[in-house]
Amino acid sequence: MRIYVTENYQEMSRQAANILSAQIILKPDCVLGLATGSSPIGTYDQLVEWYKKGDLDFSEVKTVNLDEYRGLTRDNDQSYYYFMHHHLFDRVNIDLDNTNVPDGMEPDSDKECARYEELIRSMGGVDIQLLGIGHNGHIGFNEPDAAFARTTHCVDLTESTIEANKRFFASADDVPRQAYTMGIGTIMKAKKILLIASGEDKAEILAKAFYGPITPEVPASILQLHDDVTLVADKAAMSKMPK
Ligand code: F6R
């Protein structure tokens, strides 16, 4: 595992954007696995800036997002579809036909999850998967559980995730209770993983995920078994890592 420790969120974002742009430059038709949440917003802003300067070309890039709330329409500003358009897709020259987010409005969860899994496979797999980490160690919406989920599936969100995400909704009652997410197995198949973390509130879980036991109770801990992981985290998030 490579670890980059940065001064703050802004530097973390710049470093993560550097790694993603290296991927795009080396393989212009690469498949990027993308995430939502507060962690990657700065990374997307930086990519957009470099695109505007003429240093990056997204015309052949393909994307697959990790997850989507079940039951939110695409025009709902809390849907991950909306998030991705707002923060990245509508700001660069990506072909929207090459962007993919699970369809949260497909009521048949088995059908949607199988379609998404097959889609990723048919694209040749993910070249680099960008991840944030939840306070309970979740990646995508893979919540702590008794076993690691293999493929894209429908999950019930935990109270801790509903609590963490309610800041984006009018109230906790408005947070959807379910989501479609790539499985741990899907994420582990990515050729490279890039996990970003910022802030002291992520310090404890980051240490557990990377230096604690590998257990489905801390879903991100499985990344210890992936052979191409890059962690980019700011000093505050790194503050509880073993010396
Ligand atoms: C988002 C996702 C989540 C977030 C995680 C951290 O697509 O899959 O696992 O990465 O909840 O969220 P932030 O970055 O808001 O702290």
mmCIF file with all atom_site columns, N, CA, C and O and ligand atoms in Angstrom, residues 34-40 65-67 80 131-135 138-141 165 167-168 202, ligand 1:
data_model
loop_
_atom_site.group_PDB
_atom_site.id
_atom_site.type_symbol
_atom_site.label_atom_id
_atom_site.label_alt_id
_atom_site.label_comp_id
_atom_site.label_asym_id
_atom_site.label_entity_id
_atom_site.label_seq_id
_atom_site.pdbx_PDB_ins_code
_atom_site.Cartn_x
_atom_site.Cartn_y
_atom_site.Cartn_z
_atom_site.occupancy
_atom_site.B_iso_or_equiv
_atom_site.pdbx_formal_charge
_atom_site.auth_seq_id
_atom_site.auth_comp_id
_atom_site.auth_asym_id
_atom_site.auth_atom_id
_atom_site.pdbx_PDB_model_num
ATOM   1   N N  . LEU A 1 34  ? -16.226 5.638  -9.403  1.00 0.00 ? 34  LEU A N  1
ATOM   2   C CA . LEU A 1 34  ? -16.343 6.925  -8.706  1.00 0.00 ? 34  LEU A CA 1
ATOM   3   C C  . LEU A 1 34  ? -17.217 6.832  -7.454  1.00 0.00 ? 34  LEU A C  1
ATOM   4   O O  . LEU A 1 34  ? -18.033 5.922  -7.309  1.00 0.00 ? 34  LEU A O  1
ATOM   5   N N  . ALA A 1 35  ? -17.002 7.806  -6.578  1.00 0.00 ? 35  ALA A N  1
ATOM   6   C CA . ALA A 1 35  ? -17.721 7.854  -5.304  1.00 0.00 ? 35  ALA A CA 1
ATOM   7   C C  . ALA A 1 35  ? -18.377 9.218  -5.142  1.00 0.00 ? 35  ALA A C  1
ATOM   8   O O  . ALA A 1 35  ? -18.016 10.176 -5.829  1.00 0.00 ? 35  ALA A O  1
ATOM   9   N N  . THR A 1 36  ? -19.310 9.293  -4.218  1.00 0.00 ? 36  THR A N  1
ATOM   10  C CA . THR A 1 36  ? -19.928 10.579 -3.886  1.00 0.00 ? 36  THR A CA 1
ATOM   11  C C  . THR A 1 36  ? -19.556 10.922 -2.435  1.00 0.00 ? 36  THR A C  1
ATOM   12  O O  . THR A 1 36  ? -18.626 10.342 -1.892  1.00 0.00 ? 36  THR A O  1
ATOM   13  N N  . GLY A 1 37  ? -20.273 11.848 -1.825  1.00 0.00 ? 37  GLY A N  1
ATOM   14  C CA . GLY A 1 37  ? -19.975 12.242 -0.445  1.00 0.00 ? 37  GLY A CA 1
ATOM   15  C C  . GLY A 1 37  ? -19.100 13.474 -0.406  1.00 0.00 ? 37  GLY A C  1
ATOM   16  O O  . GLY A 1 37  ? -18.735 14.027 -1.457  1.00 0.00 ? 37  GLY A O  1
ATOM   17  N N  . SER A 1 38  ? -18.719 13.890 0.790   1.00 0.00 ? 38  SER A N  1
ATOM   18  C CA . SER A 1 38  ? -17.918 15.128 0.878   1.00 0.00 ? 38  SER A CA 1
ATOM   19  C C  . SER A 1 38  ? -16.462 14.895 0.504   1.00 0.00 ? 38  SER A C  1
ATOM   20  O O  . SER A 1 38  ? -15.799 15.825 0.014   1.00 0.00 ? 38  SER A O  1
ATOM   21  N N  . SER A 1 39  ? -15.951 13.685 0.720   1.00 0.00 ? 39  SER A N  1
ATOM   22  C CA . SER A 1 39  ? -14.522 13.463 0.464   1.00 0.00 ? 39  SER A CA 1
ATOM   23  C C  . SER A 1 39  ? -14.096 13.790 -0.975  1.00 0.00 ? 39  SER A C  1
ATOM   24  O O  . SER A 1 39  ? -13.084 14.466 -1.162  1.00 0.00 ? 39  SER A O  1
ATOM   25  N N  . PRO A 1 40  ? -14.824 13.319 -2.014  1.00 0.00 ? 40  PRO A N  1
ATOM   26  C CA . PRO A 1 40  ? -14.287 13.530 -3.379  1.00 0.00 ? 40  PRO A CA 1
ATOM   27  C C  . PRO A 1 40  ? -14.630 14.864 -4.032  1.00 0.00 ? 40  PRO A C  1
ATOM   28  O O  . PRO A 1 40  ? -14.181 15.112 -5.154  1.00 0.00 ? 40  PRO A O  1
ATOM   29  N N  . ASN A 1 65  ? -20.300 4.403  -10.991 1.00 0.00 ? 65  ASN A N  1
ATOM   30  C CA . ASN A 1 65  ? -20.347 4.842  -9.591  1.00 0.00 ? 65  ASN A CA 1
ATOM   31  C C  . ASN A 1 65  ? -20.602 3.674  -8.664  1.00 0.00 ? 65  ASN A C  1
ATOM   32  O O  . ASN A 1 65  ? -21.195 2.661  -9.044  1.00 0.00 ? 65  ASN A O  1
ATOM   33  N N  . LEU A 1 66  ? -20.153 3.878  -7.444  1.00 0.00 ? 66  LEU A N  1
ATOM   34  C CA . LEU A 1 66  ? -20.274 2.828  -6.434  1.00 0.00 ? 66  LEU A CA 1
ATOM   35  C C  . LEU A 1 66  ? -21.707 2.492  -6.070  1.00 0.00 ? 66  LEU A C  1
ATOM   36  O O  . LEU A 1 66  ? -22.045 1.328  -5.849  1.00 0.00 ? 66  LEU A O  1
ATOM   37  N N  . ASP A 1 67  ? -22.527 3.532  -5.954  1.00 0.00 ? 67  ASP A N  1
ATOM   38  C CA . ASP A 1 67  ? -23.812 3.293  -5.289  1.00 0.00 ? 67  ASP A CA 1
ATOM   39  C C  . ASP A 1 67  ? -24.850 4.362  -5.612  1.00 0.00 ? 67  ASP A C  1
ATOM   40  O O  . ASP A 1 67  ? -24.536 5.388  -6.209  1.00 0.00 ? 67  ASP A O  1
ATOM   41  N N  . TYR A 1 80  ? -27.386 10.313 -6.098  1.00 0.00 ? 80  TYR A N  1
ATOM   42  C CA . TYR A 1 80  ? -25.984 10.303 -6.479  1.00 0.00 ? 80  TYR A CA 1
ATOM   43  C C  . TYR A 1 80  ? -25.819 10.593 -7.972  1.00 0.00 ? 80  TYR A C  1
ATOM   44  O O  . TYR A 1 80  ? -24.778 11.086 -8.409  1.00 0.00 ? 80  TYR A O  1
ATOM   45  N N  . LEU A 1 131 ? -12.501 5.719  -3.507  1.00 0.00 ? 131 LEU A N  1
ATOM   46  C CA . LEU A 1 131 ? -13.355 5.397  -2.349  1.00 0.00 ? 131 LEU A CA 1
ATOM   47  C C  . LEU A 1 131 ? -13.209 6.451  -1.259  1.00 0.00 ? 131 LEU A C  1
ATOM   48  O O  . LEU A 1 131 ? -12.104 6.953  -1.014  1.00 0.00 ? 131 LEU A O  1
ATOM   49  N N  . GLY A 1 132 ? -14.312 6.736  -0.569  1.00 0.00 ? 132 GLY A N  1
ATOM   50  C CA . GLY A 1 132 ? -14.257 7.395  0.727   1.00 0.00 ? 132 GLY A CA 1
ATOM   51  C C  . GLY A 1 132 ? -14.462 6.304  1.766   1.00 0.00 ? 132 GLY A C  1
ATOM   52  O O  . GLY A 1 132 ? -14.625 5.126  1.418   1.00 0.00 ? 132 GLY A O  1
ATOM   53  N N  . ILE A 1 133 ? -14.474 6.675  3.016   1.00 0.00 ? 133 ILE A N  1
ATOM   54  C CA . ILE A 1 133 ? -14.728 5.674  4.052   1.00 0.00 ? 133 ILE A CA 1
ATOM   55  C C  . ILE A 1 133 ? -15.732 6.239  5.058   1.00 0.00 ? 133 ILE A C  1
ATOM   56  O O  . ILE A 1 133 ? -15.619 7.404  5.460   1.00 0.00 ? 133 ILE A O  1
ATOM   57  N N  . GLY A 1 134 ? -16.721 5.421  5.422   1.00 0.00 ? 134 GLY A N  1
ATOM   58  C CA . GLY A 1 134 ? -17.712 5.855  6.415   1.00 0.00 ? 134 GLY A CA 1
ATOM   59  C C  . GLY A 1 134 ? -17.150 5.722  7.821   1.00 0.00 ? 134 GLY A C  1
ATOM   60  O O  . GLY A 1 134 ? -16.158 5.017  8.045   1.00 0.00 ? 134 GLY A O  1
ATOM   61  N N  . HIS A 1 135 ? -17.791 6.380  8.778   1.00 0.00 ? 135 HIS A N  1
ATOM   62  C CA . HIS A 1 135 ? -17.307 6.322  10.165  1.00 0.00 ? 135 HIS A CA 1
ATOM   63  C C  . HIS A 1 135 ? -17.362 4.917  10.748  1.00 0.00 ? 135 HIS A C  1
ATOM   64  O O  . HIS A 1 135 ? -16.662 4.595  11.697  1.00 0.00 ? 135 HIS A O  1
ATOM   65  N N  . HIS A 1 138 ? -17.652 1.632  6.435   1.00 0.00 ? 138 HIS A N  1
ATOM   66  C CA . HIS A 1 138 ? -18.281 1.193  5.181   1.00 0.00 ? 138 HIS A CA 1
ATOM   67  C C  . HIS A 1 138 ? -17.537 1.758  3.969   1.00 0.00 ? 138 HIS A C  1
ATOM   68  O O  . HIS A 1 138 ? -16.938 2.826  4.034   1.00 0.00 ? 138 HIS A O  1
ATOM   69  N N  . ILE A 1 139 ? -17.580 1.000  2.887   1.00 0.00 ? 139 ILE A N  1
ATOM   70  C CA . ILE A 1 139 ? -17.110 1.487  1.579   1.00 0.00 ? 139 ILE A CA 1
ATOM   71  C C  . ILE A 1 139 ? -18.246 1.203  0.602   1.00 0.00 ? 139 ILE A C  1
ATOM   72  O O  . ILE A 1 139 ? -18.870 0.149  0.667   1.00 0.00 ? 139 ILE A O  1
ATOM   73  N N  . GLY A 1 140 ? -18.499 2.167  -0.315  1.00 0.00 ? 140 GLY A N  1
ATOM   74  C CA . GLY A 1 140 ? -19.776 2.119  -1.004  1.00 0.00 ? 140 GLY A CA 1
ATOM   75  C C  . GLY A 1 140 ? -20.809 2.156  0.110   1.00 0.00 ? 140 GLY A C  1
ATOM   76  O O  . GLY A 1 140 ? -20.638 2.845  1.117   1.00 0.00 ? 140 GLY A O  1
ATOM   77  N N  . PHE A 1 141 ? -21.866 1.380  -0.036  1.00 0.00 ? 141 PHE A N  1
ATOM   78  C CA . PHE A 1 141 ? -22.827 1.268  1.066   1.00 0.00 ? 141 PHE A CA 1
ATOM   79  C C  . PHE A 1 141 ? -22.726 -0.120 1.694   1.00 0.00 ? 141 PHE A C  1
ATOM   80  O O  . PHE A 1 141 ? -23.703 -0.645 2.201   1.00 0.00 ? 141 PHE A O  1
ATOM   81  N N  . ASN A 1 165 ? -25.757 10.891 7.130   1.00 0.00 ? 165 ASN A N  1
ATOM   82  C CA . ASN A 1 165 ? -26.212 11.471 5.863   1.00 0.00 ? 165 ASN A CA 1
ATOM   83  C C  . ASN A 1 165 ? -27.394 12.417 6.005   1.00 0.00 ? 165 ASN A C  1
ATOM   84  O O  . ASN A 1 165 ? -27.774 13.087 5.049   1.00 0.00 ? 165 ASN A O  1
ATOM   85  N N  . ARG A 1 167 ? -27.575 15.167 7.302   1.00 0.00 ? 167 ARG A N  1
ATOM   86  C CA . ARG A 1 167 ? -27.226 16.569 7.110   1.00 0.00 ? 167 ARG A CA 1
ATOM   87  C C  . ARG A 1 167 ? -27.602 17.078 5.719   1.00 0.00 ? 167 ARG A C  1
ATOM   88  O O  . ARG A 1 167 ? -27.752 18.274 5.516   1.00 0.00 ? 167 ARG A O  1
ATOM   89  N N  . PHE A 1 168 ? -27.737 16.159 4.771   1.00 0.00 ? 168 PHE A N  1
ATOM   90  C CA . PHE A 1 168 ? -28.069 16.570 3.410   1.00 0.00 ? 168 PHE A CA 1
ATOM   91  C C  . PHE A 1 168 ? -29.577 16.623 3.158   1.00 0.00 ? 168 PHE A C  1
ATOM   92  O O  . PHE A 1 168 ? -30.025 17.054 2.109   1.00 0.00 ? 168 PHE A O  1
ATOM   93  N N  . LYS A 1 202 ? -12.264 10.847 10.955  1.00 0.00 ? 202 LYS A N  1
ATOM   94  C CA . LYS A 1 202 ? -12.006 9.602  10.215  1.00 0.00 ? 202 LYS A CA 1
ATOM   95  C C  . LYS A 1 202 ? -10.787 8.863  10.768  1.00 0.00 ? 202 LYS A C  1
ATOM   96  O O  . LYS A 1 202 ? -10.465 7.754  10.307  1.00 0.00 ? 202 LYS A O  1
HETATM 97  C C1 . F6R B 2 .   ? -20.258 7.387  -1.510  1.00 0.00 ? 1   F6R B C1 1
HETATM 98  C C2 . F6R B 2 .   ? -19.981 6.225  -0.696  1.00 0.00 ? 1   F6R B C2 1
HETATM 99  C C3 . F6R B 2 .   ? -19.705 6.287  0.764   1.00 0.00 ? 1   F6R B C3 1
HETATM 100 C C4 . F6R B 2 .   ? -18.835 7.455  1.194   1.00 0.00 ? 1   F6R B C4 1
HETATM 101 C C5 . F6R B 2 .   ? -18.638 7.452  2.710   1.00 0.00 ? 1   F6R B C5 1
HETATM 102 C C6 . F6R B 2 .   ? -17.842 8.641  3.187   1.00 0.00 ? 1   F6R B C6 1
HETATM 103 O O1 . F6R B 2 .   ? -20.493 7.025  -2.858  1.00 0.00 ? 1   F6R B O1 1
HETATM 104 O O2 . F6R B 2 .   ? -20.014 5.186  -1.245  1.00 0.00 ? 1   F6R B O2 1
HETATM 105 O O3 . F6R B 2 .   ? -19.099 5.075  1.150   1.00 0.00 ? 1   F6R B O3 1
HETATM 106 O O4 . F6R B 2 .   ? -17.606 7.392  0.547   1.00 0.00 ? 1   F6R B O4 1
HETATM 107 O O5 . F6R B 2 .   ? -19.881 7.457  3.357   1.00 0.00 ? 1   F6R B O5 1
HETATM 108 O O6 . F6R B 2 .   ? -18.598 9.794  2.991   1.00 0.00 ? 1   F6R B O6 1
HETATM 109 P P1 . F6R B 2 .   ? -17.981 11.244 3.158   1.00 0.00 ? 1   F6R B P1 1
HETATM 110 O O7 . F6R B 2 .   ? -16.967 11.407 2.087   1.00 0.00 ? 1   F6R B O7 1
HETATM 111 O O8 . F6R B 2 .   ? -19.155 12.181 2.982   1.00 0.00 ? 1   F6R B O8 1
HETATM 112 O O9 . F6R B 2 .   ? -17.393 11.301 4.527   1.00 0.00 ? 1   F6R B O9 1
#
